[in-house]
Amino acid sequence: QVQLVESGGGLVQPGGSLRLSCAASGFTIRPYHMRWYRQAPGKERTLVARITTDFTTYYVDSVTGRFTISRENAKNTVYLQMNTLKPEDTALYFCNVIVGGLDYWGKGTLVTVSS
């Protein structure tokens, strides 16, 4: 079955960097657009970045210039490189794909930005 497993989160100081990974199994990511979302404490889950099948990328304004989404189809993995992290980036980060009209989510990886 479709499965997404996020990893790479942790505690980092403001200005630091993290690289998140989303390992997919049960399907091949090649023909699908892939997305990263995040959910801060007490807030709704929101889109952070998207990468299409032809590697076109989109970012929410608050992360533009700091985050980079990428995909490695051969490894069935999507990445989110996060630089110049801010306390407001603290959230649970989720990988997402829509397959056959159904939304699939991983369990998330926690990113905490604090000094």
mmCIF file of N, CA and C in Angstrom:
data_model
loop_
_atom_site.group_PDB
_atom_site.id
_atom_site.type_symbol
_atom_site.label_atom_id
_atom_site.label_comp_id
_atom_site.label_asym_id
_atom_site.label_seq_id
_atom_site.Cartn_x
_atom_site.Cartn_y
_atom_site.Cartn_z
ATOM 1 N N GLN A 1 0.836 -1.182 0.000
ATOM 2 C CA GLN A 1 0.000 0.000 0.000
ATOM 3 C C GLN A 1 0.882 1.247 0.000
ATOM 4 N N VAL A 2 0.279 2.375 -0.350
ATOM 5 C CA VAL A 2 1.019 3.624 -0.392
ATOM 6 C C VAL A 2 1.486 3.989 1.020
ATOM 7 N N GLN A 3 2.766 4.267 1.132
ATOM 8 C CA GLN A 3 3.321 4.644 2.424
ATOM 9 C C GLN A 3 4.341 5.743 2.230
ATOM 10 N N LEU A 4 4.310 6.736 3.117
ATOM 11 C CA LEU A 4 5.265 7.833 3.121
ATOM 12 C C LEU A 4 5.888 7.912 4.508
ATOM 13 N N VAL A 5 7.204 7.975 4.558
ATOM 14 C CA VAL A 5 7.902 8.042 5.840
ATOM 15 C C VAL A 5 8.853 9.234 5.822
ATOM 16 N N GLU A 6 8.563 10.207 6.683
ATOM 17 C CA GLU A 6 9.402 11.391 6.792
ATOM 18 C C GLU A 6 10.494 11.181 7.829
ATOM 19 N N SER A 7 11.621 11.839 7.608
ATOM 20 C CA SER A 7 12.725 11.795 8.561
ATOM 21 C C SER A 7 13.563 13.051 8.411
ATOM 22 N N GLY A 8 14.466 13.267 9.375
ATOM 23 C CA GLY A 8 15.392 14.381 9.284
ATOM 24 C C GLY A 8 15.087 15.557 10.183
ATOM 25 N N GLY A 9 13.974 15.504 10.882
ATOM 26 C CA GLY A 9 13.641 16.596 11.784
ATOM 27 C C GLY A 9 14.526 16.598 13.011
ATOM 28 N N GLY A 10 14.394 17.642 13.812
ATOM 29 C CA GLY A 10 15.183 17.741 15.034
ATOM 30 C C GLY A 10 15.145 19.139 15.595
ATOM 31 N N LEU A 11 16.010 19.352 16.587
ATOM 32 C CA LEU A 11 16.139 20.661 17.223
ATOM 33 C C LEU A 11 17.312 21.394 16.583
ATOM 34 N N VAL A 12 17.071 22.622 16.161
ATOM 35 C CA VAL A 12 18.122 23.414 15.521
ATOM 36 C C VAL A 12 18.007 24.858 15.992
ATOM 37 N N GLN A 13 19.135 25.542 16.053
ATOM 38 C CA GLN A 13 19.130 26.943 16.455
ATOM 39 C C GLN A 13 18.673 27.833 15.313
ATOM 40 N N PRO A 14 18.122 28.985 15.623
ATOM 41 C CA PRO A 14 17.769 29.933 14.551
ATOM 42 C C PRO A 14 18.968 30.202 13.653
ATOM 43 N N GLY A 15 18.700 30.221 12.345
ATOM 44 C CA GLY A 15 19.760 30.397 11.366
ATOM 45 C C GLY A 15 20.357 29.101 10.874
ATOM 46 N N GLY A 16 20.008 27.998 11.515
ATOM 47 C CA GLY A 16 20.548 26.701 11.139
ATOM 48 C C GLY A 16 19.822 26.072 9.969
ATOM 49 N N SER A 17 20.242 24.846 9.651
ATOM 50 C CA SER A 17 19.701 24.128 8.496
ATOM 51 C C SER A 17 19.317 22.710 8.876
ATOM 52 N N LEU A 18 18.357 22.185 8.160
ATOM 53 C CA LEU A 18 17.967 20.784 8.242
ATOM 54 C C LEU A 18 17.572 20.309 6.857
ATOM 55 N N ARG A 19 17.730 19.020 6.625
ATOM 56 C CA ARG A 19 17.272 18.408 5.379
ATOM 57 C C ARG A 19 16.297 17.292 5.723
ATOM 58 N N LEU A 20 15.054 17.476 5.308
ATOM 59 C CA LEU A 20 14.038 16.461 5.518
ATOM 60 C C LEU A 20 13.982 15.514 4.322
ATOM 61 N N SER A 21 13.673 14.269 4.603
ATOM 62 C CA SER A 21 13.493 13.264 3.560
ATOM 63 C C SER A 21 12.115 12.639 3.685
ATOM 64 N N CYS A 22 11.560 12.258 2.549
ATOM 65 C CA CYS A 22 10.285 11.542 2.503
ATOM 66 C C CYS A 22 10.488 10.318 1.626
ATOM 67 N N ALA A 23 10.549 9.159 2.248
ATOM 68 C CA ALA A 23 10.741 7.908 1.523
ATOM 69 C C ALA A 23 9.383 7.303 1.207
ATOM 70 N N ALA A 24 9.123 7.076 -0.074
ATOM 71 C CA ALA A 24 7.849 6.517 -0.505
ATOM 72 C C ALA A 24 7.992 5.027 -0.789
ATOM 73 N N SER A 25 6.939 4.274 -0.510
ATOM 74 C CA SER A 25 6.906 2.855 -0.838
ATOM 75 C C SER A 25 5.487 2.468 -1.220
ATOM 76 N N GLY A 26 5.369 1.349 -1.913
ATOM 77 C CA GLY A 26 4.047 0.893 -2.354
ATOM 78 C C GLY A 26 3.589 1.518 -3.662
ATOM 79 N N PHE A 27 4.369 2.449 -4.176
ATOM 80 C CA PHE A 27 4.083 3.093 -5.451
ATOM 81 C C PHE A 27 5.364 3.812 -5.890
ATOM 82 N N THR A 28 5.395 4.210 -7.140
ATOM 83 C CA THR A 28 6.520 4.989 -7.630
ATOM 84 C C THR A 28 6.116 6.452 -7.724
ATOM 85 N N ILE A 29 6.992 7.342 -7.238
ATOM 86 C CA ILE A 29 6.636 8.761 -7.200
ATOM 87 C C ILE A 29 6.718 9.426 -8.580
ATOM 88 N N ARG A 30 7.374 8.779 -9.531
ATOM 89 C CA ARG A 30 7.670 9.407 -10.824
ATOM 90 C C ARG A 30 6.487 10.126 -11.458
ATOM 91 N N PRO A 31 5.298 9.528 -11.525
ATOM 92 C CA PRO A 31 4.188 10.198 -12.216
ATOM 93 C C PRO A 31 3.328 11.111 -11.338
ATOM 94 N N TYR A 32 3.826 11.415 -10.132
ATOM 95 C CA TYR A 32 3.006 12.196 -9.206
ATOM 96 C C TYR A 32 3.708 13.470 -8.737
ATOM 97 N N HIS A 33 2.899 14.522 -8.573
ATOM 98 C CA HIS A 33 3.379 15.719 -7.898
ATOM 99 C C HIS A 33 3.506 15.396 -6.407
ATOM 100 N N MET A 34 4.528 15.935 -5.784
ATOM 101 C CA MET A 34 4.780 15.660 -4.373
ATOM 102 C C MET A 34 4.783 16.979 -3.597
ATOM 103 N N ARG A 35 4.349 16.912 -2.358
ATOM 104 C CA ARG A 35 4.191 18.123 -1.543
ATOM 105 C C ARG A 35 4.733 17.942 -0.135
ATOM 106 N N TRP A 36 5.188 19.040 0.436
ATOM 107 C CA TRP A 36 5.501 19.117 1.861
ATOM 108 C C TRP A 36 4.512 20.094 2.494
ATOM 109 N N TYR A 37 3.949 19.671 3.615
ATOM 110 C CA TYR A 37 3.084 20.506 4.435
ATOM 111 C C TYR A 37 3.701 20.631 5.820
ATOM 112 N N ARG A 38 3.201 21.573 6.593
ATOM 113 C CA ARG A 38 3.600 21.656 7.999
ATOM 114 C C ARG A 38 2.414 22.098 8.856
ATOM 115 N N GLN A 39 2.499 21.698 10.123
ATOM 116 C CA GLN A 39 1.455 22.056 11.065
ATOM 117 C C GLN A 39 2.108 22.506 12.351
ATOM 118 N N ALA A 40 1.980 23.786 12.633
ATOM 119 C CA ALA A 40 2.512 24.343 13.868
ATOM 120 C C ALA A 40 1.532 24.073 15.009
ATOM 121 N N PRO A 41 2.017 24.085 16.244
ATOM 122 C CA PRO A 41 1.131 23.826 17.387
ATOM 123 C C PRO A 41 -0.068 24.757 17.401
ATOM 124 N N GLY A 42 -1.262 24.178 17.477
ATOM 125 C CA GLY A 42 -2.484 24.962 17.557
ATOM 126 C C GLY A 42 -2.927 25.589 16.250
ATOM 127 N N LYS A 43 -2.271 25.214 15.155
ATOM 128 C CA LYS A 43 -2.620 25.809 13.860
ATOM 129 C C LYS A 43 -2.987 24.724 12.854
ATOM 130 N N GLU A 44 -3.554 25.171 11.725
ATOM 131 C CA GLU A 44 -3.929 24.230 10.678
ATOM 132 C C GLU A 44 -2.708 23.784 9.879
ATOM 133 N N ARG A 45 -2.845 22.642 9.233
ATOM 134 C CA ARG A 45 -1.803 22.158 8.340
ATOM 135 C C ARG A 45 -1.818 23.000 7.060
ATOM 136 N N THR A 46 -0.642 23.464 6.630
ATOM 137 C CA THR A 46 -0.561 24.318 5.454
ATOM 138 C C THR A 46 0.524 23.831 4.498
ATOM 139 N N LEU A 47 0.334 24.136 3.233
ATOM 140 C CA LEU A 47 1.297 23.757 2.200
ATOM 141 C C LEU A 47 2.568 24.575 2.348
ATOM 142 N N VAL A 48 3.698 23.924 2.236
ATOM 143 C CA VAL A 48 4.998 24.586 2.288
ATOM 144 C C VAL A 48 5.620 24.648 0.898
ATOM 145 N N ALA A 49 5.633 23.516 0.205
ATOM 146 C CA ALA A 49 6.290 23.460 -1.101
ATOM 147 C C ALA A 49 5.713 22.302 -1.899
ATOM 148 N N ARG A 50 5.832 22.430 -3.226
ATOM 149 C CA ARG A 50 5.351 21.407 -4.129
ATOM 150 C C ARG A 50 6.352 21.241 -5.260
ATOM 151 N N ILE A 51 6.519 20.009 -5.708
ATOM 152 C CA ILE A 51 7.359 19.745 -6.883
ATOM 153 C C ILE A 51 6.567 18.866 -7.829
ATOM 154 N N THR A 52 6.485 19.293 -9.080
ATOM 155 C CA THR A 52 5.700 18.558 -10.062
ATOM 156 C C THR A 52 6.514 17.437 -10.691
ATOM 157 N N THR A 53 5.857 16.689 -11.573
ATOM 158 C CA THR A 53 6.531 15.578 -12.231
ATOM 159 C C THR A 53 7.667 16.060 -13.133
ATOM 160 N N ASP A 54 7.556 17.300 -13.632
ATOM 161 C CA ASP A 54 8.634 17.833 -14.477
ATOM 162 C C ASP A 54 9.571 18.741 -13.678
ATOM 163 N N PHE A 55 9.553 18.595 -12.367
ATOM 164 C CA PHE A 55 10.489 19.253 -11.462
ATOM 165 C C PHE A 55 10.234 20.754 -11.304
ATOM 166 N N THR A 56 9.055 21.220 -11.697
ATOM 167 C CA THR A 56 8.686 22.596 -11.412
ATOM 168 C C THR A 56 8.360 22.719 -9.930
ATOM 169 N N THR A 57 8.856 23.783 -9.310
ATOM 170 C CA THR A 57 8.667 23.939 -7.868
ATOM 171 C C THR A 57 7.815 25.154 -7.533
ATOM 172 N N TYR A 58 7.154 25.055 -6.397
ATOM 173 C CA TYR A 58 6.353 26.154 -5.853
ATOM 174 C C TYR A 58 6.612 26.224 -4.350
ATOM 175 N N TYR A 59 6.685 27.462 -3.820
ATOM 176 C CA TYR A 59 6.909 27.659 -2.392
ATOM 177 C C TYR A 59 5.937 28.698 -1.845
ATOM 178 N N VAL A 60 5.524 28.485 -0.614
ATOM 179 C CA VAL A 60 4.756 29.521 0.056
ATOM 180 C C VAL A 60 5.703 30.694 0.316
ATOM 181 N N ASP A 61 5.161 31.897 0.337
ATOM 182 C CA ASP A 61 5.992 33.102 0.424
ATOM 183 C C ASP A 61 6.942 33.072 1.624
ATOM 184 N N SER A 62 6.478 32.550 2.741
ATOM 185 C CA SER A 62 7.274 32.625 3.969
ATOM 186 C C SER A 62 8.548 31.789 3.924
ATOM 187 N N VAL A 63 8.670 30.866 2.969
ATOM 188 C CA VAL A 63 9.876 30.032 2.899
ATOM 189 C C VAL A 63 10.650 30.255 1.612
ATOM 190 N N THR A 64 10.133 31.040 0.705
ATOM 191 C CA THR A 64 10.803 31.294 -0.571
ATOM 192 C C THR A 64 12.192 31.874 -0.326
ATOM 193 N N GLY A 65 13.170 31.277 -0.993
ATOM 194 C CA GLY A 65 14.553 31.728 -0.839
ATOM 195 C C GLY A 65 15.292 31.039 0.292
ATOM 196 N N ARG A 66 14.566 30.321 1.141
ATOM 197 C CA ARG A 66 15.208 29.613 2.264
ATOM 198 C C ARG A 66 15.079 28.094 2.139
ATOM 199 N N PHE A 67 13.972 27.626 1.588
ATOM 200 C CA PHE A 67 13.712 26.191 1.461
ATOM 201 C C PHE A 67 13.837 25.773 0.008
ATOM 202 N N THR A 68 14.256 24.525 -0.200
ATOM 203 C CA THR A 68 14.345 23.955 -1.540
ATOM 204 C C THR A 68 13.765 22.550 -1.527
ATOM 205 N N ILE A 69 12.762 22.325 -2.350
ATOM 206 C CA ILE A 69 12.189 20.988 -2.499
ATOM 207 C C ILE A 69 12.846 20.313 -3.701
ATOM 208 N N SER A 70 13.114 19.032 -3.580
ATOM 209 C CA SER A 70 13.704 18.285 -4.689
ATOM 210 C C SER A 70 13.179 16.858 -4.643
ATOM 211 N N ARG A 71 13.418 16.141 -5.721
ATOM 212 C CA ARG A 71 12.972 14.754 -5.790
ATOM 213 C C ARG A 71 14.020 13.923 -6.481
ATOM 214 N N GLU A 72 14.148 12.687 -6.051
ATOM 215 C CA GLU A 72 15.055 11.732 -6.663
ATOM 216 C C GLU A 72 14.222 10.499 -6.994
ATOM 217 N N ASN A 73 13.707 10.482 -8.211
ATOM 218 C CA ASN A 73 12.781 9.413 -8.596
ATOM 219 C C ASN A 73 13.414 8.033 -8.472
ATOM 220 N N ALA A 74 14.690 7.935 -8.789
ATOM 221 C CA ALA A 74 15.361 6.635 -8.733
ATOM 222 C C ALA A 74 15.384 6.064 -7.317
ATOM 223 N N LYS A 75 15.371 6.961 -6.316
ATOM 224 C CA LYS A 75 15.355 6.527 -4.920
ATOM 225 C C LYS A 75 13.954 6.608 -4.313
ATOM 226 N N ASN A 76 12.971 7.017 -5.139
ATOM 227 C CA ASN A 76 11.596 7.133 -4.666
ATOM 228 C C ASN A 76 11.498 8.021 -3.419
ATOM 229 N N THR A 77 12.240 9.124 -3.452
ATOM 230 C CA THR A 77 12.379 9.984 -2.279
ATOM 231 C C THR A 77 12.249 11.451 -2.664
ATOM 232 N N VAL A 78 11.639 12.201 -1.768
ATOM 233 C CA VAL A 78 11.504 13.647 -1.914
ATOM 234 C C VAL A 78 12.218 14.302 -0.738
ATOM 235 N N TYR A 79 12.815 15.454 -0.983
ATOM 236 C CA TYR A 79 13.583 16.136 0.050
ATOM 237 C C TYR A 79 13.074 17.566 0.254
ATOM 238 N N LEU A 80 13.360 18.090 1.435
ATOM 239 C CA LEU A 80 13.120 19.503 1.707
ATOM 240 C C LEU A 80 14.344 20.035 2.444
ATOM 241 N N GLN A 81 15.155 20.804 1.729
ATOM 242 C CA GLN A 81 16.311 21.457 2.333
ATOM 243 C C GLN A 81 15.849 22.769 2.933
ATOM 244 N N MET A 82 16.100 22.927 4.221
ATOM 245 C CA MET A 82 15.624 24.115 4.933
ATOM 246 C C MET A 82 16.823 24.861 5.496
ATOM 247 N N ASN A 83 17.027 26.082 5.015
ATOM 248 C CA ASN A 83 18.137 26.923 5.470
ATOM 249 C C ASN A 83 17.613 28.160 6.180
ATOM 250 N N THR A 84 18.487 28.796 6.903
ATOM 251 C CA THR A 84 18.154 30.034 7.626
ATOM 252 C C THR A 84 16.835 29.854 8.392
ATOM 253 N N LEU A 85 16.786 28.804 9.154
ATOM 254 C CA LEU A 85 15.551 28.480 9.881
ATOM 255 C C LEU A 85 15.232 29.531 10.932
ATOM 256 N N LYS A 86 13.933 29.732 11.111
ATOM 257 C CA LYS A 86 13.417 30.716 12.064
ATOM 258 C C LYS A 86 12.536 30.015 13.088
ATOM 259 N N PRO A 87 12.350 30.604 14.250
ATOM 260 C CA PRO A 87 11.467 29.983 15.247
ATOM 261 C C PRO A 87 10.070 29.709 14.700
ATOM 262 N N GLU A 88 9.600 30.558 13.800
ATOM 263 C CA GLU A 88 8.257 30.354 13.243
ATOM 264 C C GLU A 88 8.186 29.185 12.266
ATOM 265 N N ASP A 89 9.319 28.573 11.955
ATOM 266 C CA ASP A 89 9.322 27.350 11.135
ATOM 267 C C ASP A 89 9.065 26.111 11.983
ATOM 268 N N THR A 90 9.017 26.268 13.293
ATOM 269 C CA THR A 90 8.759 25.140 14.178
ATOM 270 C C THR A 90 7.399 24.534 13.869
ATOM 271 N N ALA A 91 7.400 23.230 13.563
ATOM 272 C CA ALA A 91 6.168 22.552 13.159
ATOM 273 C C ALA A 91 6.447 21.075 12.951
ATOM 274 N N LEU A 92 5.365 20.342 12.790
ATOM 275 C CA LEU A 92 5.440 18.955 12.336
ATOM 276 C C LEU A 92 5.328 19.003 10.815
ATOM 277 N N TYR A 93 6.307 18.438 10.135
ATOM 278 C CA TYR A 93 6.376 18.495 8.676
ATOM 279 C C TYR A 93 5.922 17.166 8.079
ATOM 280 N N PHE A 94 5.008 17.254 7.106
ATOM 281 C CA PHE A 94 4.412 16.083 6.483
ATOM 282 C C PHE A 94 4.679 16.050 4.982
ATOM 283 N N CYS A 95 4.845 14.845 4.486
ATOM 284 C CA CYS A 95 4.921 14.602 3.055
ATOM 285 C C CYS A 95 3.532 14.193 2.572
ATOM 286 N N ASN A 96 3.188 14.565 1.341
ATOM 287 C CA ASN A 96 1.842 14.299 0.825
ATOM 288 C C ASN A 96 1.886 13.943 -0.646
ATOM 289 N N VAL A 97 1.012 13.026 -1.023
ATOM 290 C CA VAL A 97 0.814 12.693 -2.429
ATOM 291 C C VAL A 97 -0.658 12.339 -2.629
ATOM 292 N N ILE A 98 -1.161 12.654 -3.820
ATOM 293 C CA ILE A 98 -2.517 12.268 -4.180
ATOM 294 C C ILE A 98 -2.410 11.178 -5.241
ATOM 295 N N VAL A 99 -2.882 10.003 -4.893
ATOM 296 C CA VAL A 99 -2.815 8.859 -5.795
ATOM 297 C C VAL A 99 -4.226 8.318 -5.978
ATOM 298 N N GLY A 100 -4.674 8.238 -7.221
ATOM 299 C CA GLY A 100 -6.015 7.721 -7.480
ATOM 300 C C GLY A 100 -7.103 8.541 -6.822
ATOM 301 N N GLY A 101 -6.862 9.835 -6.687
ATOM 302 C CA GLY A 101 -7.836 10.715 -6.066
ATOM 303 C C GLY A 101 -7.853 10.699 -4.552
ATOM 304 N N LEU A 102 -6.956 9.931 -3.960
ATOM 305 C CA LEU A 102 -6.891 9.834 -2.499
ATOM 306 C C LEU A 102 -5.639 10.530 -1.981
ATOM 307 N N ASP A 103 -5.802 11.242 -0.859
ATOM 308 C CA ASP A 103 -4.685 11.911 -0.194
ATOM 309 C C ASP A 103 -3.956 10.925 0.713
ATOM 310 N N TYR A 104 -2.633 10.866 0.575
ATOM 311 C CA TYR A 104 -1.824 10.034 1.459
ATOM 312 C C TYR A 104 -0.831 10.925 2.201
ATOM 313 N N TRP A 105 -0.674 10.616 3.489
ATOM 314 C CA TRP A 105 0.198 11.388 4.363
ATOM 315 C C TRP A 105 1.129 10.471 5.139
ATOM 316 N N GLY A 106 2.314 10.989 5.436
ATOM 317 C CA GLY A 106 3.163 10.306 6.391
ATOM 318 C C GLY A 106 2.767 10.724 7.799
ATOM 319 N N LYS A 107 3.527 10.222 8.781
ATOM 320 C CA LYS A 107 3.241 10.562 10.175
ATOM 321 C C LYS A 107 3.911 11.861 10.595
ATOM 322 N N GLY A 108 4.812 12.349 9.760
ATOM 323 C CA GLY A 108 5.440 13.629 10.036
ATOM 324 C C GLY A 108 6.771 13.513 10.757
ATOM 325 N N THR A 109 7.546 14.583 10.641
ATOM 326 C CA THR A 109 8.803 14.702 11.365
ATOM 327 C C THR A 109 8.844 16.082 12.002
ATOM 328 N N LEU A 110 9.220 16.130 13.275
ATOM 329 C CA LEU A 110 9.133 17.366 14.041
ATOM 330 C C LEU A 110 10.378 18.217 13.872
ATOM 331 N N VAL A 111 10.164 19.474 13.533
ATOM 332 C CA VAL A 111 11.239 20.456 13.431
ATOM 333 C C VAL A 111 11.014 21.513 14.508
ATOM 334 N N THR A 112 12.018 21.695 15.341
ATOM 335 C CA THR A 112 11.948 22.694 16.398
ATOM 336 C C THR A 112 13.115 23.655 16.231
ATOM 337 N N VAL A 113 12.791 24.927 16.068
ATOM 338 C CA VAL A 113 13.820 25.956 15.894
ATOM 339 C C VAL A 113 13.821 26.823 17.151
ATOM 340 N N SER A 114 14.873 26.696 17.923
ATOM 341 C CA SER A 114 14.926 27.390 19.205
ATOM 342 C C SER A 114 16.367 27.524 19.665
ATOM 343 N N SER A 115 16.637 28.616 20.376
ATOM 344 C CA SER A 115 17.968 28.791 20.955
ATOM 345 C C SER A 115 17.978 28.320 22.402
#
